[in-house]
């Protein structure tokens, strides 16, 4: 009886989790360098508060949903919606900042776009979304294509059979309702921006093509490059030619019957460093079709209490960043906006960014790599996720996979982070242990971390006691001494007890200040308070053995938790730069402290320098 129940439960669970994501095609990577037709632009949209476009009046999924994009054929026809006559929104964009009526909206919006297409025989086509927050149901020419959950990672479907000559239409039902068991859960400190927030593309590929590949230096080696290719399509044994012209290397890869082939090349590439972000062009040719990618070769390891990049200790001069656009509210959606944010980080003397609290736009990671900025990338396992729920785990694992699959070739990414400020419990420990093991299985060439919390042994002795410290490569924690925990002067009294067998990283600290609001150093919300907090914090850090810091946060960001009138008005004010792009006083404390760190490293033999090189200012 009991056994029967377990079997039934398992079947129910399995079928339920299958529903979480449907008909997804294995993720195609290196999308910015592929042959694509963009579907970005103006889309028609219908705000559907009651999901009338999905359910019938018996609350059953309707055959006549909005995905059909019906139009009355004559004056007697009854059709109670019209994409044509609805409002238009530029995609990619969050709806909250593109339509004032939708600023606080959480629910369903239907998007439609028509486009002309000429499918070529023999070619294959994939509909690709950079990200949709949160749930996307996708239809092409009136037919259901598939669904995806998770607001910050890419997904794609094969649509070769759905596309037709001439006019086509794609409809996406987007739902950003927060739900307890999702990832993230209902409670966050950021805006729940809904919509098609990243690029929409049709990828065109030959019958057989390289769907994914990996290339990097062999662990511990500086003179061997290795990796694999994954073919997709009709002839999985087709040979692939991989070349790196600047190294004068070429190798022919013979995939097995599953399309997987590995390679190894003796080569000594110039290394990627923050001060010299060297990228190599790599070309992959299958059946005469060529694809390019730009690759950073480097090593990253944890050695005792230090983080080493290319065998030299580095101090991570970081800053935390949300994916919000400079000079306007909302998600950013262009490389130039990513560049502006990263330029501010650069001006602060950063060599590292913590991309919080979810995988950012691929533009951001690629831009950081080009600029020589190292990256921490994380998934939204944030605060009080449903750790006991197996489906929540499957969802988090899927988001982790999509993040790693997309960015595994980005040498700039040196840390995968599993979670942020999650409350210790047996279920949480088990959840994060499984997730971490999975991450290592997917990619054991990077460091693993998660932002933990401190405890106090006594009034002035903070300590990290998280049981998962043993699991991670870098022990990271957030601390708000001087803001949520006393006044800035409290920092001077602290005697930290930190592990010394692993690198220790402060993943957050900070204070709120309204730019332009001035007062004395103990007056909350003034630039002077924030400045004092930073002054006291860096003095405290000077007494600690740290591998780096990433203050919270580069720029003010929207959050519904932040309601104080006249000060917050919906903004988390811990930015070092205001929402208008103006630097606050504390920015310069951090800039100077990081400048000092740079100089120190320079004196003690430049960090991260290639053997034989002498200049090393980064
Ligand atoms: C934290 C969270 C971050 C919040 C920040 C704050 O510890 O990790 O997401 O925004 O504090 O401002 O309170």
XYZ file of C-alpha atoms and ligand atoms in Angstrom:
631
model
C 0.000 0.000 0.000
C 2.730 2.357 1.133
C 4.840 1.375 -1.840
C 1.918 2.009 -4.196
C 1.533 5.461 -2.746
C 5.193 6.220 -3.240
C 4.980 5.109 -6.857
C 1.910 7.273 -7.463
C 3.568 10.227 -5.772
C 6.678 9.750 -7.855
C 4.633 9.659 -11.048
C 2.718 12.781 -10.017
C 5.920 14.574 -9.069
C 7.697 13.575 -12.253
C 4.842 14.615 -14.490
C 4.550 17.862 -12.587
C 8.202 18.709 -12.903
C 8.030 17.876 -16.597
C 5.448 20.622 -16.828
C 7.909 23.135 -15.433
C 9.735 23.407 -18.735
C 8.303 21.957 -21.910
C 9.803 21.124 -25.286
C 12.978 23.059 -24.587
C 15.732 22.260 -27.032
C 19.191 21.784 -25.510
C 20.629 25.270 -25.190
C 22.511 26.637 -28.168
C 25.526 28.633 -27.020
C 27.651 31.405 -28.513
C 24.479 32.973 -29.868
C 25.960 36.470 -30.380
C 28.288 34.964 -33.005
C 25.680 32.974 -34.914
C 23.556 33.622 -37.921
C 20.387 35.158 -36.523
C 17.317 37.155 -37.443
C 16.358 39.457 -34.614
C 12.750 39.692 -33.492
C 13.535 42.640 -31.243
C 11.419 45.675 -31.955
C 7.841 46.712 -31.383
C 5.515 43.977 -30.189
C 1.761 44.323 -29.591
C 0.660 43.472 -26.072
C -2.496 42.726 -24.136
C -2.596 42.938 -20.350
C -4.629 39.949 -19.232
C -5.429 40.294 -15.528
C -7.902 37.384 -15.447
C -6.040 35.188 -17.922
C -9.055 35.361 -20.214
C -6.733 34.687 -23.101
C -5.715 31.370 -21.599
C -8.654 29.881 -19.658
C -12.253 29.448 -20.687
C -15.114 30.260 -18.323
C -14.751 26.821 -16.705
C -11.134 27.642 -15.958
C -9.871 25.091 -18.475
C -7.149 26.008 -20.962
C -9.063 27.308 -23.941
C -8.561 26.121 -27.486
C -9.412 29.635 -28.563
C -6.787 31.429 -26.537
C -5.083 34.631 -27.607
C -2.281 32.567 -29.115
C -4.508 32.127 -32.168
C -4.379 35.858 -32.873
C -7.852 35.718 -34.359
C -9.331 38.498 -36.418
C -13.021 38.889 -37.253
C -13.569 37.688 -40.815
C -16.768 39.659 -41.249
C -18.818 42.175 -39.340
C -20.795 39.484 -37.504
C -17.762 37.656 -36.130
C -17.214 37.907 -32.377
C -13.577 38.271 -31.345
C -13.063 40.019 -28.021
C -9.418 40.952 -28.334
C -7.153 42.453 -30.934
C -3.387 42.519 -30.910
C -3.441 44.867 -33.870
C -5.325 47.549 -31.966
C -3.471 47.045 -28.688
C -0.533 49.009 -27.368
C 3.027 48.431 -28.606
C 6.064 47.818 -26.468
C 9.681 47.715 -27.512
C 11.164 44.283 -26.854
C 13.494 43.600 -25.085
C 12.278 45.674 -22.180
C 10.589 45.222 -18.831
C 6.952 46.254 -18.897
C 7.104 48.054 -15.540
C 9.186 50.915 -16.861
C 7.908 50.988 -20.412
C 4.220 51.469 -19.540
C 3.426 53.636 -16.486
C 0.210 51.649 -15.952
C 2.276 48.530 -15.440
C 4.749 49.862 -12.897
C 3.442 47.535 -10.155
C 1.834 44.944 -12.390
C 2.328 41.277 -11.597
C 0.418 38.850 -13.753
C -0.001 37.902 -17.383
C 0.750 39.950 -20.478
C 0.427 38.525 -24.002
C 2.920 39.700 -26.586
C 2.639 39.291 -30.338
C 4.917 40.084 -33.189
C 4.508 39.421 -36.901
C 7.504 38.967 -39.167
C 8.341 37.912 -42.681
C 10.401 34.829 -43.185
C 11.848 32.753 -45.970
C 12.704 29.364 -44.552
C 15.355 27.634 -46.610
C 15.133 23.923 -47.283
C 17.753 21.915 -45.420
C 18.230 24.654 -42.811
C 17.124 24.378 -39.197
C 15.631 27.203 -37.170
C 15.502 27.836 -33.442
C 13.526 30.451 -31.579
C 15.786 31.834 -28.858
C 14.970 34.032 -25.862
C 17.776 35.662 -23.855
C 15.391 35.811 -20.874
C 11.724 36.216 -20.074
C 10.601 36.987 -16.526
C 9.184 34.707 -15.251
C 7.119 32.122 -17.089
C 6.920 32.081 -20.864
C 4.452 30.100 -22.967
C 5.498 30.367 -26.575
C 3.318 29.919 -29.667
C 4.244 30.224 -33.311
C 1.625 30.654 -36.020
C -1.102 29.608 -33.611
C 0.642 26.471 -32.375
C 2.070 25.802 -28.965
C 5.872 25.590 -29.078
C 6.837 25.196 -25.411
C 7.347 26.808 -22.071
C 10.104 27.998 -19.787
C 10.285 29.083 -16.166
C 13.020 31.194 -14.656
C 13.517 34.875 -15.371
C 17.224 35.290 -16.034
C 18.507 32.539 -18.266
C 18.219 31.789 -21.973
C 16.152 29.060 -23.610
C 15.328 27.919 -27.114
C 12.957 25.751 -29.130
C 13.363 24.187 -32.527
C 10.792 25.806 -34.849
C 11.851 24.436 -38.237
C 8.443 22.809 -38.683
C 6.466 25.799 -37.444
C 7.878 28.507 -39.687
C 6.284 29.241 -43.041
C 7.042 31.285 -46.104
C 5.840 34.879 -45.854
C 4.138 36.295 -42.791
C 4.496 34.506 -39.455
C 3.391 35.484 -35.995
C 4.825 34.628 -32.625
C 2.805 34.989 -29.419
C 4.293 34.773 -25.940
C 2.268 34.612 -22.754
C 4.438 36.080 -20.023
C 3.515 35.738 -16.365
C 5.621 37.343 -13.632
C 3.409 36.372 -10.677
C 5.613 35.725 -7.661
C 5.117 32.301 -6.113
C 6.448 30.855 -2.908
C 7.957 27.729 -4.450
C 9.632 29.422 -7.390
C 13.218 30.646 -7.746
C 13.350 33.384 -6.546
C 10.560 33.105 -4.017
C 8.016 35.848 -3.222
C 10.368 37.845 -1.046
C 13.278 39.704 -2.617
C 14.871 43.128 -2.407
C 14.589 43.958 -6.087
C 11.844 44.878 -8.532
C 9.951 42.044 -10.113
C 10.408 43.374 -13.630
C 8.134 41.421 -15.960
C 8.386 40.927 -19.668
C 10.623 39.796 -22.476
C 13.663 41.412 -20.984
C 16.390 40.136 -23.320
C 16.832 39.526 -27.053
C 14.471 37.383 -29.111
C 16.181 35.763 -32.090
C 15.678 33.161 -34.736
C 18.882 31.190 -35.066
C 19.538 29.649 -38.445
C 21.671 26.518 -38.563
C 22.706 23.921 -41.101
C 21.373 20.358 -40.906
C 24.410 19.504 -38.790
C 25.977 22.166 -36.602
C 28.009 22.799 -33.458
C 25.393 23.338 -30.783
C 27.805 23.810 -27.937
C 31.492 23.583 -27.216
C 34.006 24.160 -24.499
C 37.583 25.382 -24.734
C 40.040 26.334 -21.999
C 43.508 25.741 -20.644
C 43.937 22.278 -19.132
C 43.810 22.436 -15.329
C 47.175 23.524 -13.886
C 48.697 23.868 -17.324
C 49.839 26.890 -19.295
C 50.779 25.066 -22.433
C 47.861 22.832 -23.235
C 44.387 23.774 -24.406
C 41.572 21.240 -24.403
C 37.822 20.977 -24.725
C 34.958 19.362 -26.585
C 32.384 20.034 -29.253
C 28.775 18.876 -29.338
C 27.272 18.451 -32.764
C 23.562 18.470 -33.404
C 21.713 17.196 -36.434
C 21.620 14.658 -39.141
C 25.210 13.523 -39.304
C 26.676 13.469 -35.837
C 29.989 12.026 -36.958
C 30.849 14.931 -39.223
C 34.381 16.152 -38.596
C 34.909 19.565 -37.049
C 37.954 21.738 -37.711
C 38.887 23.954 -34.824
C 41.544 26.584 -35.325
C 43.148 29.399 -33.389
C 44.848 31.377 -36.154
C 46.845 33.664 -33.837
C 48.453 30.605 -32.267
C 48.829 28.966 -35.629
C 46.933 25.909 -34.406
C 44.415 23.721 -36.123
C 42.916 20.431 -35.050
C 40.396 18.075 -36.606
C 37.868 16.637 -34.204
C 36.059 13.374 -34.921
C 32.857 13.231 -32.844
C 31.386 9.909 -31.697
C 27.888 8.699 -32.581
C 26.372 11.087 -30.023
C 28.038 14.070 -31.731
C 30.511 14.619 -28.915
C 34.183 14.974 -29.726
C 37.066 16.142 -27.606
C 40.395 17.706 -28.486
C 43.660 18.783 -27.003
C 46.221 21.202 -28.437
C 49.759 21.931 -27.313
C 49.848 25.741 -27.217
C 50.998 28.515 -24.951
C 48.519 31.335 -25.328
C 49.084 34.779 -23.909
C 47.051 34.845 -20.721
C 43.969 36.928 -20.052
C 44.540 39.359 -17.200
C 42.530 42.269 -15.929
C 45.221 44.613 -17.227
C 45.593 42.765 -20.490
C 42.267 41.201 -21.450
C 43.664 39.190 -24.312
C 41.055 37.318 -26.341
C 41.782 34.799 -29.065
C 39.580 34.258 -32.042
C 38.608 30.587 -32.277
C 37.007 29.228 -35.414
C 34.955 26.040 -35.774
C 34.130 24.689 -39.204
C 31.606 21.935 -39.989
C 30.749 21.100 -43.585
C 32.162 24.435 -44.737
C 30.095 26.437 -42.222
C 32.228 28.557 -39.944
C 31.476 29.862 -36.461
C 33.686 32.176 -34.416
C 34.110 32.819 -30.725
C 36.510 34.952 -28.683
C 38.215 33.128 -25.872
C 40.089 34.250 -22.753
C 42.688 31.752 -21.540
C 43.458 31.908 -17.833
C 43.625 29.813 -14.658
C 41.854 30.447 -11.388
C 42.470 28.563 -8.138
C 42.073 28.891 -4.408
C 45.394 28.436 -2.648
C 45.139 28.566 1.132
C 43.595 31.910 1.984
C 44.302 33.406 -1.426
C 42.637 33.469 -4.807
C 45.145 32.941 -7.568
C 44.655 33.978 -11.139
C 47.319 32.625 -13.438
C 49.257 31.422 -10.425
C 49.493 34.829 -8.736
C 47.469 36.073 -5.792
C 44.815 38.642 -6.592
C 42.787 40.854 -4.335
C 39.280 41.061 -5.755
C 38.532 44.762 -5.896
C 34.867 44.233 -6.489
C 31.518 45.928 -6.591
C 28.042 44.365 -6.586
C 25.745 45.241 -9.474
C 22.058 44.677 -10.227
C 20.940 44.411 -13.827
C 19.466 47.911 -13.924
C 19.976 50.551 -16.551
C 22.034 53.663 -15.853
C 20.203 57.013 -16.098
C 16.753 55.410 -16.182
C 14.833 52.827 -14.199
C 14.433 49.298 -15.542
C 16.444 46.359 -16.797
C 19.208 47.303 -19.168
C 19.136 45.723 -22.557
C 22.117 46.944 -24.560
C 25.884 46.440 -24.555
C 26.395 50.186 -24.203
C 24.386 50.293 -20.963
C 26.417 47.370 -19.652
C 29.528 49.268 -20.650
C 28.469 52.386 -18.721
C 27.971 50.390 -15.510
C 31.278 48.609 -15.924
C 33.059 51.885 -16.681
C 31.925 53.223 -13.317
C 33.298 50.060 -11.716
C 36.546 50.664 -13.576
C 36.688 54.285 -12.399
C 36.424 52.922 -8.869
C 39.537 50.824 -9.586
C 37.598 47.558 -9.621
C 38.960 44.421 -11.205
C 35.912 42.339 -10.261
C 32.106 42.560 -10.262
C 29.575 40.560 -8.329
C 26.633 40.251 -10.722
C 23.817 39.975 -8.200
C 21.418 38.162 -7.602
C 20.750 36.240 -10.796
C 22.559 35.627 -14.080
C 22.867 38.922 -15.927
C 22.439 39.612 -19.613
C 25.082 37.887 -21.721
C 26.123 41.366 -22.908
C 27.255 42.175 -19.398
C 29.527 39.183 -19.044
C 31.011 39.598 -22.513
C 31.577 43.311 -21.954
C 33.280 42.638 -18.594
C 35.522 40.099 -20.289
C 36.515 42.566 -22.992
C 37.266 45.207 -20.359
C 39.334 42.846 -18.212
C 36.910 42.653 -15.301
C 36.512 39.358 -13.457
C 32.984 38.152 -12.721
C 30.991 36.443 -9.975
C 27.786 35.009 -11.390
C 24.924 33.698 -9.258
C 21.468 32.158 -9.370
C 18.456 33.611 -7.531
C 18.479 31.120 -4.659
C 17.816 34.027 -2.373
C 16.666 34.244 1.261
C 13.741 31.909 2.005
C 13.458 29.609 -1.005
C 11.334 26.457 -0.436
C 14.308 24.281 0.384
C 12.080 21.341 1.255
C 10.465 21.271 -2.175
C 11.911 18.909 -4.776
C 10.462 20.934 -7.640
C 12.052 24.083 -6.352
C 15.327 22.204 -6.369
C 14.796 21.038 -9.954
C 14.076 24.630 -10.944
C 17.191 26.003 -9.213
C 19.298 23.271 -10.772
C 17.915 24.093 -14.193
C 18.745 27.783 -13.785
C 22.230 26.820 -12.615
C 22.685 24.639 -15.687
C 21.472 27.344 -18.051
C 23.865 29.838 -16.472
C 26.858 27.514 -16.682
C 26.074 26.254 -20.168
C 25.764 29.824 -21.474
C 28.880 31.235 -19.815
C 31.304 28.361 -19.399
C 33.547 29.786 -22.139
C 33.760 33.198 -20.470
C 37.177 33.182 -18.867
C 36.213 36.373 -17.034
C 33.806 34.362 -14.881
C 35.866 33.037 -11.991
C 33.176 32.303 -9.367
C 29.811 30.552 -9.561
C 27.689 31.465 -6.595
C 24.969 29.113 -5.420
C 22.919 31.333 -3.098
C 22.544 34.535 -1.101
C 21.832 34.860 2.644
C 19.934 31.616 3.012
C 18.917 30.634 6.555
C 20.778 27.594 7.869
C 18.607 24.480 8.270
C 19.025 20.825 7.456
C 16.901 21.142 4.348
C 18.753 24.205 3.130
C 22.091 22.528 3.750
C 21.034 19.454 1.798
C 19.613 21.567 -1.062
C 22.761 23.665 -1.424
C 25.048 20.663 -1.050
C 23.323 18.954 -3.967
C 23.386 22.137 -6.001
C 27.081 22.676 -5.363
C 27.924 19.103 -6.306
C 25.975 19.532 -9.491
C 27.818 22.757 -10.300
C 31.163 21.024 -9.811
C 30.063 18.212 -12.069
C 29.162 20.686 -14.798
C 32.275 22.811 -14.349
C 35.081 22.065 -11.937
C 37.388 24.710 -13.384
C 35.961 27.618 -11.388
C 35.589 28.531 -7.760
C 32.313 27.944 -5.978
C 30.938 30.255 -3.362
C 27.718 31.528 -1.818
C 26.987 34.673 0.185
C 26.617 33.584 3.818
C 25.873 35.454 7.037
C 27.899 36.220 10.136
C 27.081 35.437 13.764
C 28.503 36.864 16.977
C 30.513 34.904 19.515
C 30.237 37.917 21.803
C 29.352 41.574 21.282
C 32.517 42.345 19.310
C 33.542 39.002 17.891
C 31.819 38.203 14.612
C 32.370 34.755 13.205
C 31.256 32.678 10.217
C 29.799 29.393 11.427
C 27.825 28.285 8.398
C 28.066 24.477 8.122
C 28.516 24.819 4.358
C 31.861 26.581 4.746
C 33.546 23.245 4.094
C 31.712 22.879 0.818
C 32.753 26.091 -0.906
C 36.098 27.225 -2.321
C 35.641 30.832 -1.242
C 33.971 31.715 2.073
C 31.851 34.776 1.302
C 29.556 36.661 3.611
C 27.474 39.816 3.753
C 27.830 42.144 6.711
C 26.128 45.412 7.535
C 28.008 46.541 10.638
C 27.293 50.258 10.901
C 23.963 50.111 9.078
C 21.601 47.321 10.199
C 23.964 46.652 13.053
C 24.944 49.739 15.038
C 26.575 52.921 13.802
C 29.686 53.143 11.626
C 31.956 53.594 14.646
C 31.079 50.025 15.674
C 33.433 48.743 12.959
C 36.473 49.864 14.980
C 35.565 47.564 17.879
C 35.337 44.342 15.938
C 37.716 41.435 16.285
C 36.824 39.016 13.539
C 37.361 35.298 13.722
C 37.744 34.077 10.192
C 38.857 30.825 8.655
C 42.413 30.989 7.381
C 42.462 27.889 5.243
C 40.224 29.360 2.541
C 39.934 32.706 0.776
C 37.500 34.978 2.605
C 35.465 37.429 0.584
C 33.081 40.127 1.804
C 30.271 39.868 -0.686
C 28.268 42.847 0.673
C 28.511 45.778 3.035
C 27.088 49.263 2.702
C 24.698 51.971 3.819
C 21.858 53.974 2.298
C 22.299 57.594 1.234
C 20.184 59.890 -0.855
C 22.511 61.639 -3.276
C 22.608 65.366 -2.522
C 21.293 64.895 1.022
C 23.908 66.199 3.445
C 24.346 66.253 7.211
C 26.614 64.882 9.881
C 28.275 61.513 9.835
C 25.732 59.900 12.159
C 22.721 61.228 10.309
C 21.028 58.419 8.409
C 20.497 58.746 4.668
C 23.116 61.477 4.224
C 26.084 61.088 1.934
C 28.254 61.808 4.993
C 26.858 58.799 6.878
C 27.528 56.523 3.934
C 30.985 58.007 3.510
C 31.774 57.423 7.184
C 30.493 53.851 6.960
C 32.857 53.208 4.073
C 35.758 54.887 5.855
C 35.223 52.787 8.977
C 34.612 49.617 6.990
C 37.806 49.767 4.966
C 39.775 50.534 8.144
C 38.249 47.383 9.633
C 39.032 45.362 6.498
C 42.656 46.461 6.730
C 42.857 44.432 9.933
C 41.291 41.357 8.366
C 42.812 38.805 6.057
C 40.602 39.086 3.004
C 40.739 37.950 -0.605
C 38.444 40.755 -1.715
C 35.317 42.794 -1.177
C 32.255 43.787 -3.169
C 30.322 46.648 -1.549
C 26.572 46.839 -1.894
C 26.051 48.361 -4.463
C 27.199 50.248 -7.568
C 23.965 52.097 -8.281
C 20.639 52.782 -6.526
C 18.027 50.280 -7.682
C 14.264 49.949 -7.516
C 12.795 47.778 -4.783
C 9.208 47.646 -3.507
C 10.575 47.035 0.014
C 11.970 50.554 0.133
C 9.045 52.811 0.968
C 10.430 55.717 3.006
C 8.942 58.876 1.463
C 11.288 61.622 0.387
C 14.312 59.357 0.759
C 13.705 55.992 -0.791
C 10.491 56.397 -2.772
C 10.852 52.860 -4.020
C 14.644 52.900 -4.366
C 17.228 50.994 -2.401
C 19.644 53.884 -1.795
C 22.786 51.928 -1.056
C 24.233 52.813 -4.444
C 27.618 54.506 -4.650
C 26.176 56.107 -7.754
C 22.649 57.555 -7.709
C 19.859 56.507 -10.033
C 20.673 59.672 -12.004
C 24.270 58.556 -12.485
C 25.814 60.924 -9.935
C 28.601 59.606 -7.748
C 28.113 59.893 -3.982
C 30.948 60.736 -1.586
C 31.478 57.118 -0.524
C 32.350 56.192 -4.122
C 35.641 58.029 -3.676
C 36.487 56.290 -0.381
C 36.222 52.975 -2.163
C 38.108 54.241 -5.185
C 41.013 55.404 -3.001
C 41.097 52.225 -0.962
C 41.212 50.140 -4.113
C 43.900 52.413 -5.538
C 45.932 51.648 -2.421
C 45.387 47.924 -2.929
C 46.619 48.248 -6.484
C 49.746 50.059 -5.367
C 50.450 47.520 -2.606
C 50.253 44.646 -5.044
C 52.482 46.491 -7.405
C 55.106 46.923 -4.712
C 55.019 43.282 -3.745
C 55.423 42.036 -7.267
C 52.440 42.736 -9.412
C 49.511 40.460 -8.870
C 48.429 38.341 -11.724
C 51.463 39.134 -13.839
C 52.715 36.763 -16.406
C 56.123 35.430 -15.521
C 58.706 37.760 -17.012
C 56.426 40.795 -17.306
C 56.967 43.747 -15.058
C 54.203 46.295 -15.312
C 51.100 45.206 -13.478
C 48.688 47.914 -12.628
C 45.156 46.648 -12.567
C 21.321 42.111 1.596
C 20.844 41.451 0.356
C 20.606 42.443 -0.750
C 19.853 43.645 -0.206
C 20.744 44.305 0.816
C 20.093 45.520 1.481
O 21.919 41.517 2.440
O 21.701 40.429 -0.081
O 19.883 41.821 -1.776
O 19.489 44.528 -1.198
O 21.046 43.401 1.828
O 20.132 46.591 0.910
O 19.539 45.363 2.566
